[in-house]
Short mmCIF file of C-alpha atoms and ligand atoms in Angstrom, two decimals:
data_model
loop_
_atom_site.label_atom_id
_atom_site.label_comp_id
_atom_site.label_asym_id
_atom_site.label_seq_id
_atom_site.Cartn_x
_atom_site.Cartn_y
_atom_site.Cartn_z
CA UNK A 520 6.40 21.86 10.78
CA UNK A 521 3.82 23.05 13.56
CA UNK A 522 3.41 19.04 14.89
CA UNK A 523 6.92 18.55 15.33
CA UNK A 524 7.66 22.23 17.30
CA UNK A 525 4.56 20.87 19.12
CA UNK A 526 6.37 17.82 20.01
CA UNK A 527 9.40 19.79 21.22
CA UNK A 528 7.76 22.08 23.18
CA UNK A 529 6.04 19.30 25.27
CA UNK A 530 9.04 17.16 25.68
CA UNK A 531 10.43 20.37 27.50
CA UNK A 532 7.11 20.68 29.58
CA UNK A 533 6.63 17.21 30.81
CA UNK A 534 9.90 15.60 29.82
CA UNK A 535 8.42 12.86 28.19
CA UNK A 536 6.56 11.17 24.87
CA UNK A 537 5.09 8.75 24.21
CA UNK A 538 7.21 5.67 21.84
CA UNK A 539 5.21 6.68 18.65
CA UNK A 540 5.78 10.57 19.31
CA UNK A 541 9.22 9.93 19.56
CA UNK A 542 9.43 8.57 16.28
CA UNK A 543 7.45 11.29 14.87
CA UNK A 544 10.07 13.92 16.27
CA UNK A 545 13.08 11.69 15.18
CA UNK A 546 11.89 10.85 11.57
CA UNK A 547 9.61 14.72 11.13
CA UNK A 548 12.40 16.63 11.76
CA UNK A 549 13.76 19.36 8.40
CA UNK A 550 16.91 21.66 9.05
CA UNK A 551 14.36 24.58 10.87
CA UNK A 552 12.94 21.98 13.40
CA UNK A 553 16.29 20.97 14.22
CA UNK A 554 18.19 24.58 14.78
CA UNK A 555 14.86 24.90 17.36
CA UNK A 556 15.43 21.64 18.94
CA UNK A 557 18.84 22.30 19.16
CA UNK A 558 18.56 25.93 20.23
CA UNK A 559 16.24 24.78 23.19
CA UNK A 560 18.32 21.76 24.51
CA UNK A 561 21.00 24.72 24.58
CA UNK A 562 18.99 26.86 27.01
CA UNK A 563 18.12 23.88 28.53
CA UNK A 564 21.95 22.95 29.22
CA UNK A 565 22.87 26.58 30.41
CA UNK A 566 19.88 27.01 32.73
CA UNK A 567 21.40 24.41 34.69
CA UNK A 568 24.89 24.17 34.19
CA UNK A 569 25.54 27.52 32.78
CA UNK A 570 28.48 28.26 29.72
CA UNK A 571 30.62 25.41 31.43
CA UNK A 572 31.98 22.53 29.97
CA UNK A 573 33.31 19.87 32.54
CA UNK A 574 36.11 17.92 30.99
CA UNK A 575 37.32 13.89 32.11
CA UNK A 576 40.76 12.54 31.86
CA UNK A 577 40.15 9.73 29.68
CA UNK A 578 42.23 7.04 30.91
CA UNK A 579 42.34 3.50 28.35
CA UNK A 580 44.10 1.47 31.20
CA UNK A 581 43.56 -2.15 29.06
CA UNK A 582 42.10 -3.42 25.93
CA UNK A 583 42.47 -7.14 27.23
CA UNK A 584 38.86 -8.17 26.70
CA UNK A 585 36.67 -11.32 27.57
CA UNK A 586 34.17 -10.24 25.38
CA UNK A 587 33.05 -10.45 21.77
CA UNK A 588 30.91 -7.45 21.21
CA UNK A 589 30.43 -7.66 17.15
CA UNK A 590 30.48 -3.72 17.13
CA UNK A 591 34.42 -3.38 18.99
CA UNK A 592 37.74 -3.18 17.64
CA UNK A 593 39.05 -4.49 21.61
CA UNK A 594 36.57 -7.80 21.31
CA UNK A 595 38.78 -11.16 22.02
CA UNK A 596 38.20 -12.71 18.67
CA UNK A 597 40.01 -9.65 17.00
CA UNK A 598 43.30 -11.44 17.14
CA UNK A 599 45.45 -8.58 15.25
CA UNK A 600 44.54 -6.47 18.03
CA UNK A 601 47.79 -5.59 19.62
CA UNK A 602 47.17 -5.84 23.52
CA UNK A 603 48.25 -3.94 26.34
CA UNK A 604 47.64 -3.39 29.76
CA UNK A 605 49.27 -0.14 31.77
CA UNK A 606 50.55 -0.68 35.41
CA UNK A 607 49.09 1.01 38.69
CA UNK A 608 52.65 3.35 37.99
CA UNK A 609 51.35 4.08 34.73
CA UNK A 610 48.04 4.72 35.56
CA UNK A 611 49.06 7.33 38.91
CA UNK A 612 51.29 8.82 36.11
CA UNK A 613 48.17 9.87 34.15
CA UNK A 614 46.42 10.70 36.89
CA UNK A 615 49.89 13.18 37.99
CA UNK A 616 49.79 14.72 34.63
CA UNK A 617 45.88 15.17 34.19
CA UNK A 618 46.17 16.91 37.63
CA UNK A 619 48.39 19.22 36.52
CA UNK A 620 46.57 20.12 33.52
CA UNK A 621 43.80 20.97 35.38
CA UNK A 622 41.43 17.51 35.21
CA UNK A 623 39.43 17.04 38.33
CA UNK A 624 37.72 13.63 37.17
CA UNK A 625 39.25 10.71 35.89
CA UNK A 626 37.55 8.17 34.06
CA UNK A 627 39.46 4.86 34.05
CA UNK A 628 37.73 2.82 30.89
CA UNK A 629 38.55 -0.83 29.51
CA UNK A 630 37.92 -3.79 28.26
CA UNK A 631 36.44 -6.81 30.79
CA UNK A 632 40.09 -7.85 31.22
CA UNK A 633 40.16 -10.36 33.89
CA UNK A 634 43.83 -9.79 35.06
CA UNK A 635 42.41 -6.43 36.63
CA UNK A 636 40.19 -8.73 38.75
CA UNK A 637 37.94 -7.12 42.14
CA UNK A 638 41.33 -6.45 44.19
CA UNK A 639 43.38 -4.88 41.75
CA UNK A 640 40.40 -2.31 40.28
CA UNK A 641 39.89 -1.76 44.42
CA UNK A 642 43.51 -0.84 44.91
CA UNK A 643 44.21 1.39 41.88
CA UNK A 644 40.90 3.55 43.09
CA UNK A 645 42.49 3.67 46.63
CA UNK A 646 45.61 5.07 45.69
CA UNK A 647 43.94 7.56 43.03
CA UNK A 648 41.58 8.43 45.78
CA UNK A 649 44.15 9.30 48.53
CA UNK A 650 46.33 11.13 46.15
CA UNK A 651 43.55 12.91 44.99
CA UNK A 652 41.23 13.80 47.30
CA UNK A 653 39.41 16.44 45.61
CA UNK A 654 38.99 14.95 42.48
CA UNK A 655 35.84 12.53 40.93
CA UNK A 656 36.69 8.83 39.97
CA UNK A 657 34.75 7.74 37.40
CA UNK A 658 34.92 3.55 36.55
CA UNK A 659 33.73 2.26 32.91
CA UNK A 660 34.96 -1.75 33.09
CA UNK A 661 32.37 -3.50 32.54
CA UNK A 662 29.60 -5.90 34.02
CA UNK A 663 29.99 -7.14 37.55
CA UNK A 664 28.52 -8.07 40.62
CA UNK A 665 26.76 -5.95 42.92
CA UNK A 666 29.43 -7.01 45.55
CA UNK A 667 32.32 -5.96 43.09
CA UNK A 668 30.38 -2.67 42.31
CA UNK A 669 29.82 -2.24 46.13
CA UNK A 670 33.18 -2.89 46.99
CA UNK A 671 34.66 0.36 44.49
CA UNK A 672 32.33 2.23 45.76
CA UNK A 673 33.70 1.86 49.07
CA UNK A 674 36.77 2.41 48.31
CA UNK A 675 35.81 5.46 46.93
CA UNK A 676 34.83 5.24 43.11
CA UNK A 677 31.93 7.83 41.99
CA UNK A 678 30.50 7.57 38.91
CA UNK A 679 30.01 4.35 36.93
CA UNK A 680 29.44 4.41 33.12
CA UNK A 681 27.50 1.33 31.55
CA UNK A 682 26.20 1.75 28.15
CA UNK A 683 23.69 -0.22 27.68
CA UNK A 684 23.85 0.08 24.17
CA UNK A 685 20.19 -0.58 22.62
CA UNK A 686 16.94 -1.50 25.22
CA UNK A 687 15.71 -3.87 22.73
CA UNK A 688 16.55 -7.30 23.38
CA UNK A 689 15.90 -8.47 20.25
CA UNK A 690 18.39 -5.60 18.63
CA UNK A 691 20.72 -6.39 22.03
CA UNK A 692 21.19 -9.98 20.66
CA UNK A 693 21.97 -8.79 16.76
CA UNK A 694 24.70 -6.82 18.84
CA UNK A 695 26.38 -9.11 20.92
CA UNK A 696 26.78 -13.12 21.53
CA UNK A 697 24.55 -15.16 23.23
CA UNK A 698 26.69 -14.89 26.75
CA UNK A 699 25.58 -11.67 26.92
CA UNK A 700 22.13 -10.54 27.64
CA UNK A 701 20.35 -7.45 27.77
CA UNK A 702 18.88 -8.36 31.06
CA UNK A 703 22.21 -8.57 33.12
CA UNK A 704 23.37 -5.27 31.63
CA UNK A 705 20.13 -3.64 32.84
CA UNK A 706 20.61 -5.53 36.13
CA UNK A 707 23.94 -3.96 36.64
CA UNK A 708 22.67 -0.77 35.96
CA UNK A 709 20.11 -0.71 38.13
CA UNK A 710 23.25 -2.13 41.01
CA UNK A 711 24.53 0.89 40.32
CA UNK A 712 22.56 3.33 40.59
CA UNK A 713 21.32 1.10 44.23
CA UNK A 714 24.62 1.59 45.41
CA UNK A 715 25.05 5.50 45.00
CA UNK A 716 27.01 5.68 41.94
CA UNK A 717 26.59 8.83 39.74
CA UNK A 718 25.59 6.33 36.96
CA UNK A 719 25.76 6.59 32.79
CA UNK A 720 23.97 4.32 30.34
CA UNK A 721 23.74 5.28 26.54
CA UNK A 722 23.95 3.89 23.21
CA UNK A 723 25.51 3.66 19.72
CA UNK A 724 23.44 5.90 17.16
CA UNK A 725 23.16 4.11 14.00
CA UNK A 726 24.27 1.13 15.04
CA UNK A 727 23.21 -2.37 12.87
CA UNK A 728 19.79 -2.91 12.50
CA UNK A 729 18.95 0.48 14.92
CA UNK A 730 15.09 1.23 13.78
CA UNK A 731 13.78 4.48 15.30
CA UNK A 732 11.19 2.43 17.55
CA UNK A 733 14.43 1.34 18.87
CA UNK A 734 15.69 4.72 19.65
CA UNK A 735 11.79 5.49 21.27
CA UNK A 736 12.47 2.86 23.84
CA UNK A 737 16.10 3.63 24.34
CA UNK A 738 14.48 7.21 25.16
CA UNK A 739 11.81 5.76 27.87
CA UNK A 740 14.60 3.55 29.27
CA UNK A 741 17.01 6.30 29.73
CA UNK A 742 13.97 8.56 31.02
CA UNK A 743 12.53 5.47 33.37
CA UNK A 744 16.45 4.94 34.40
CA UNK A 745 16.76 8.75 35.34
CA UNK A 746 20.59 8.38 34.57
CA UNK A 747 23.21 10.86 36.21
CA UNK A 748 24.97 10.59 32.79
CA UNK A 749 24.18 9.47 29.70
CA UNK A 750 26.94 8.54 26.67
CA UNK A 751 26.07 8.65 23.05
CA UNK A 752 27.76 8.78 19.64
CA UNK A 753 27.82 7.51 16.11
CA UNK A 754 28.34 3.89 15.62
CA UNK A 755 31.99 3.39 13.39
CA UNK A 756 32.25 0.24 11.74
CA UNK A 757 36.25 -1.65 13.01
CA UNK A 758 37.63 -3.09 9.71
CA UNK A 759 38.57 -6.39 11.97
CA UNK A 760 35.17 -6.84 13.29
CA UNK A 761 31.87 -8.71 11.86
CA UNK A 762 30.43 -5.22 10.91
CA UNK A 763 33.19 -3.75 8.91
CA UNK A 764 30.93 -3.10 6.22
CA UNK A 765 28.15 -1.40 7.82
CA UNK A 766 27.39 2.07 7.40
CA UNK A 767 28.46 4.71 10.26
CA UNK A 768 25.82 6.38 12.24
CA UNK A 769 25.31 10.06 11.11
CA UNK A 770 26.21 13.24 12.86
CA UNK A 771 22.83 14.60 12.14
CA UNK A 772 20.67 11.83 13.80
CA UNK A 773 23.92 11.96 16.90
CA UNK A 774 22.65 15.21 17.29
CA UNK A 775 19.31 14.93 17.62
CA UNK A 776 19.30 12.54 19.96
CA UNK A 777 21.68 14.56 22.15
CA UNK A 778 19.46 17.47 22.06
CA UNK A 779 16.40 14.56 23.49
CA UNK A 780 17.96 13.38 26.09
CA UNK A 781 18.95 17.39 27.47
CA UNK A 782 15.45 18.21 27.35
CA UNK A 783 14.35 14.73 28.72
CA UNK A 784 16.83 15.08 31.35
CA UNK A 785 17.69 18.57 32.03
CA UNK A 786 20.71 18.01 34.65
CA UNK A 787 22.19 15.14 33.03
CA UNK A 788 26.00 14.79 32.32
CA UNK A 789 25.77 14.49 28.35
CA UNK A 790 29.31 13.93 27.09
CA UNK A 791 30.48 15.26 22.87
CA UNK A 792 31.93 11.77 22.23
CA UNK A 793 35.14 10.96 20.75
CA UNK A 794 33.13 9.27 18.21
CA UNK A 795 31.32 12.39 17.33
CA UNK A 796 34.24 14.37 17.33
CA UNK A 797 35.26 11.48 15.01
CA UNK A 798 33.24 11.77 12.16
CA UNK A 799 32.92 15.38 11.89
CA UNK A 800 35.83 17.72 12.71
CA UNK A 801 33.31 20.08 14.98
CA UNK A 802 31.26 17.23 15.72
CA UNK A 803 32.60 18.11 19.89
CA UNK A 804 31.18 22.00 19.13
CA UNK A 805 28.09 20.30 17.26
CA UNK A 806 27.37 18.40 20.35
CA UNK A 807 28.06 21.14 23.04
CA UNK A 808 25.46 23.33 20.86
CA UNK A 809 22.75 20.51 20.54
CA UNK A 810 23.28 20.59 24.33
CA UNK A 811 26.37 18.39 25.42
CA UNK A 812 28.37 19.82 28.90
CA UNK A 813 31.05 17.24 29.00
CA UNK A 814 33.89 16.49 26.86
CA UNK A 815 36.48 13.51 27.96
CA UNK A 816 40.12 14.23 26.44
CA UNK A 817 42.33 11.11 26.08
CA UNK A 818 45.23 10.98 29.26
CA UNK A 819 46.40 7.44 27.91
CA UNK A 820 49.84 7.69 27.26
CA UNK A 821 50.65 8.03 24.06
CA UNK A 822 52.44 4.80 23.45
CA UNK A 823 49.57 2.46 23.58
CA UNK A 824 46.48 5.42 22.73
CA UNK A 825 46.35 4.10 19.32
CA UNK A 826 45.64 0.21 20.71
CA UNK A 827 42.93 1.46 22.14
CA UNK A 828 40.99 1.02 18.60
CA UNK A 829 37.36 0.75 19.74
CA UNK A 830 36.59 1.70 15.71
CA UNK A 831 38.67 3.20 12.91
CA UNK A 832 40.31 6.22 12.77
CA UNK A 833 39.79 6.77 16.62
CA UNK A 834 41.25 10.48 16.95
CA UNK A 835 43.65 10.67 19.67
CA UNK A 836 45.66 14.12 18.83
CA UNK A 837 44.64 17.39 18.54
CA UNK A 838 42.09 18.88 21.02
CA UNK A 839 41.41 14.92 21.73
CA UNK A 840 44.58 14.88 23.80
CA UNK A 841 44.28 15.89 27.20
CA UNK A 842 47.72 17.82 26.99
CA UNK A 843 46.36 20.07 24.30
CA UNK A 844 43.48 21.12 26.67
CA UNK A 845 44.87 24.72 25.78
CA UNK A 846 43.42 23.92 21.79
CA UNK A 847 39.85 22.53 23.26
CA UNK A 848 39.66 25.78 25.85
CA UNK A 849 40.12 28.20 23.04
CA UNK A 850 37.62 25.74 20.69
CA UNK A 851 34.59 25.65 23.71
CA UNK A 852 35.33 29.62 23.94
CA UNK A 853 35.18 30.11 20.73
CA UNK A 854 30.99 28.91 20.54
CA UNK A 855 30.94 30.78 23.73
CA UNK A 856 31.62 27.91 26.67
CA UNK A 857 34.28 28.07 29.19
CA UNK A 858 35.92 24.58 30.35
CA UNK A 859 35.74 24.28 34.06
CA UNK A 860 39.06 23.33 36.72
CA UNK A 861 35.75 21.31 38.56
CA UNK A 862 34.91 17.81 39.46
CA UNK A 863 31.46 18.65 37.88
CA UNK A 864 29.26 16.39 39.59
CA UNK A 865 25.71 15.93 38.68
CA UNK A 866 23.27 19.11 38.44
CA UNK A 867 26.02 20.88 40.43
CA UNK A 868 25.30 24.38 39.55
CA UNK A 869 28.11 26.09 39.04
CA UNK A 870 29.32 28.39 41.49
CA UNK A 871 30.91 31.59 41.71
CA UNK A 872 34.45 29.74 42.95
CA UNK A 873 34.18 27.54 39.91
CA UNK A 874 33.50 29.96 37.27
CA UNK A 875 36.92 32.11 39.00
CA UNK A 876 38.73 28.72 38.53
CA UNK A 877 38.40 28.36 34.89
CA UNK A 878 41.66 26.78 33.71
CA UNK A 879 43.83 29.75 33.01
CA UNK A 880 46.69 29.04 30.51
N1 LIG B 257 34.16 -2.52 28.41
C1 LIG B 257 33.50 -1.33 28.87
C2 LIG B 257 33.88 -0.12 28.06
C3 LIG B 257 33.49 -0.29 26.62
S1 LIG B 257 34.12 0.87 25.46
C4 LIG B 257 32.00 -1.58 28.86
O1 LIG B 257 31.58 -2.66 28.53
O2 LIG B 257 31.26 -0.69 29.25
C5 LIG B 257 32.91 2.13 25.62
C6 LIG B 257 31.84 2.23 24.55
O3 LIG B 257 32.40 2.36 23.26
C7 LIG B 257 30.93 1.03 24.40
O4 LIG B 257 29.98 0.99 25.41
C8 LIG B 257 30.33 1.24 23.02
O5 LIG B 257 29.07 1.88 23.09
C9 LIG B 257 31.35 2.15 22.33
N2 LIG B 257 31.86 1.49 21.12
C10 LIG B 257 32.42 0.28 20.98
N3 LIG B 257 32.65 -0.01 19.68
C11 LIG B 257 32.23 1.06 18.97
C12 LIG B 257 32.15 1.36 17.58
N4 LIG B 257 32.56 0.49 16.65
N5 LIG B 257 31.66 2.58 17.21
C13 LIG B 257 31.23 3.45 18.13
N6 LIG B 257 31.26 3.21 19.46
C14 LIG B 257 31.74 2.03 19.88
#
């Protein structure tokens, strides 16, 4: 449809529209519009990070959580959850073996477990830091204090990812209990990105109740934000959780709204979820095609990778595992990327040294 290619073309001029034009692009688009939308968040992608996927060692260091988060398979009231929590040994011994396979960023992710309290988080990213100098420390545990965030940062943390999982309060409180709020998760966000932090927000697609006006305003959030990164993928219902019987979000709608945010925000760090890869067995390819640069393999150990149950049937093998990052090399070169041996900061264009270091197995 002419309006909708119209639409498309002047998100990629002016990077923005408004909340109703959004909706008209979300709900307008047939299977034509999309391959466009898709083909330009592509060029969009390459033009500033080139062929090159950057890849994260996912580590899942505890799934101890105070929270209650309907959506999550971790929350406290899921009491079959079997718990664990991996030692500062455990965690270097990731860290070791994601090294060796060629990771350059690790992303240490859990649930708000308060036995990891300020000190602990503080010493774990000192040690990873003077171990490994030339790699990127990313932190995703949670909200805290601008102090705490400070603090990390100081001791040498980089990147901070905070979903803040739907910009609508109402649709925030359908979401989550009332100890939560909307307005402290944005406040923490905005601590972040204060501080320095490369910083990531993003949000469930298809989650309960999601409405596309929602998705508009998650859109002018993310785009008033100006987020380094920015983490989306389908909603999966948890059998032990309050929405066990809610529909997943789609791969379709997933990739639409990964192909918005590239061309909203060309140089942003736009991750092909574990969620996406999820629900469709090329939903990682999908995403790097509708303009994703980032995948995050899993670098838990294997023991406790299945407790890590966010929603069901989590993948964890396959090119999901960080020590298969031989099988996701030869997948990303297969649509034509090459996986990068490269911290891959933020709208780092690629340079000549990284494209030579390639991981070469
Ligand atoms: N405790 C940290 C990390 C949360 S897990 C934090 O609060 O940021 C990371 C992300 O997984 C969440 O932000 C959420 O968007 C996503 N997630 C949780 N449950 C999910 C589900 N059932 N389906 C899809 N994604 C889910």
């Amino acid at each position: 449809m002419k309006k909708i290619r119209g639409l498309i073309d002047r998100l990629e001029r002016e990077r923005i529209l408004t909340e109703e034009e959004f909706c008209s692009l979300i709900d307008g688009m047939d299977g034509e519009d999309r391959e466009y939308l898709f083909a330009r968040a592509r060029r969009q992608a390459q033009a500033v990070y080139g062929n090159v996927i950057y890849v994260r060692g996912l580590i899942e260091f505890t799934n101890f959580c105070k929270n209650n988060c309907y959506y999550c398979g971790i929350r406290r009231g899921n009491s079959q959850a079997s718990r664990y929590r991996l030692t500062k040994e455990d965690i270097l011994e990731c860290c070791r073996e994601g090294y060796g396979l060629g990771f350059r960023t690790f992303v240490l992710q859990g649930g708000e477990d308060p036995w990891f309290d300020e000190g602990k988080i503080e010493s774990l990213v000192r040690a990873i830091k003077a171990e490994y100098p030339d790699c990127a420390l990313t932190l995703s545990v949670g909200e805290k204090s601008y102090e705490t965030y400070k603090k990390w940062f100081d001791a040498g943390a980089d990147r901070y990812l905070l979903r803040h999982e739907t910009a609508d309060p109402e649709h925030y409180a359908r979401l989550h209990p009332s100890d939560m709020s909307l307005e402290h998760r944005m406040q923490c966000l905005k601590d972040l990105k204060a501080i320095g932090y490369q910083t990531g927000c993003g949000i469930m697609v298809g989650s309960p109740w999601q409405a596309t006006e929602h998705l508009a305003r998650d859109l002018i959030f993310m785009h008033d934000l100006n987020p380094e990164m920015v983490g989306m993928g389908p909603f999966i219902p948890h059998h032990q959780t309050p929405f066990k019987d809610r529909a997943a979000g789609t791969l379709s709608l997933t990739l639409i709204l990964l192909a918005i945010v590239r061309l909203m925000l060309p140089q942003v760090l736009l991750p092909a979820t574990t969620a996406l890869g999820t629900i469709d067995p090329m939903g990682r390819e999908k995403g790097v095609l509708a303009g994703a640069n980032v995948v995050m393999p899993n670098l838990s150990p294997v023991s406790v990778r299945k407790k890590y149950m966010l929603y069901d049937n989590k993948i964890s093998t396959g090119a999901e595992a960080a020590s298969n990052i031989r099988e996701l090399k030869q997948r990303m070169e297969a649509i034509g990327y090459a996986v990068a041996v490269d911290r891959g900061d933020y709208s780092r264009c690629p340079d000549i040294a990284s494209i030579a270091g390639y991981i070469k197995l």
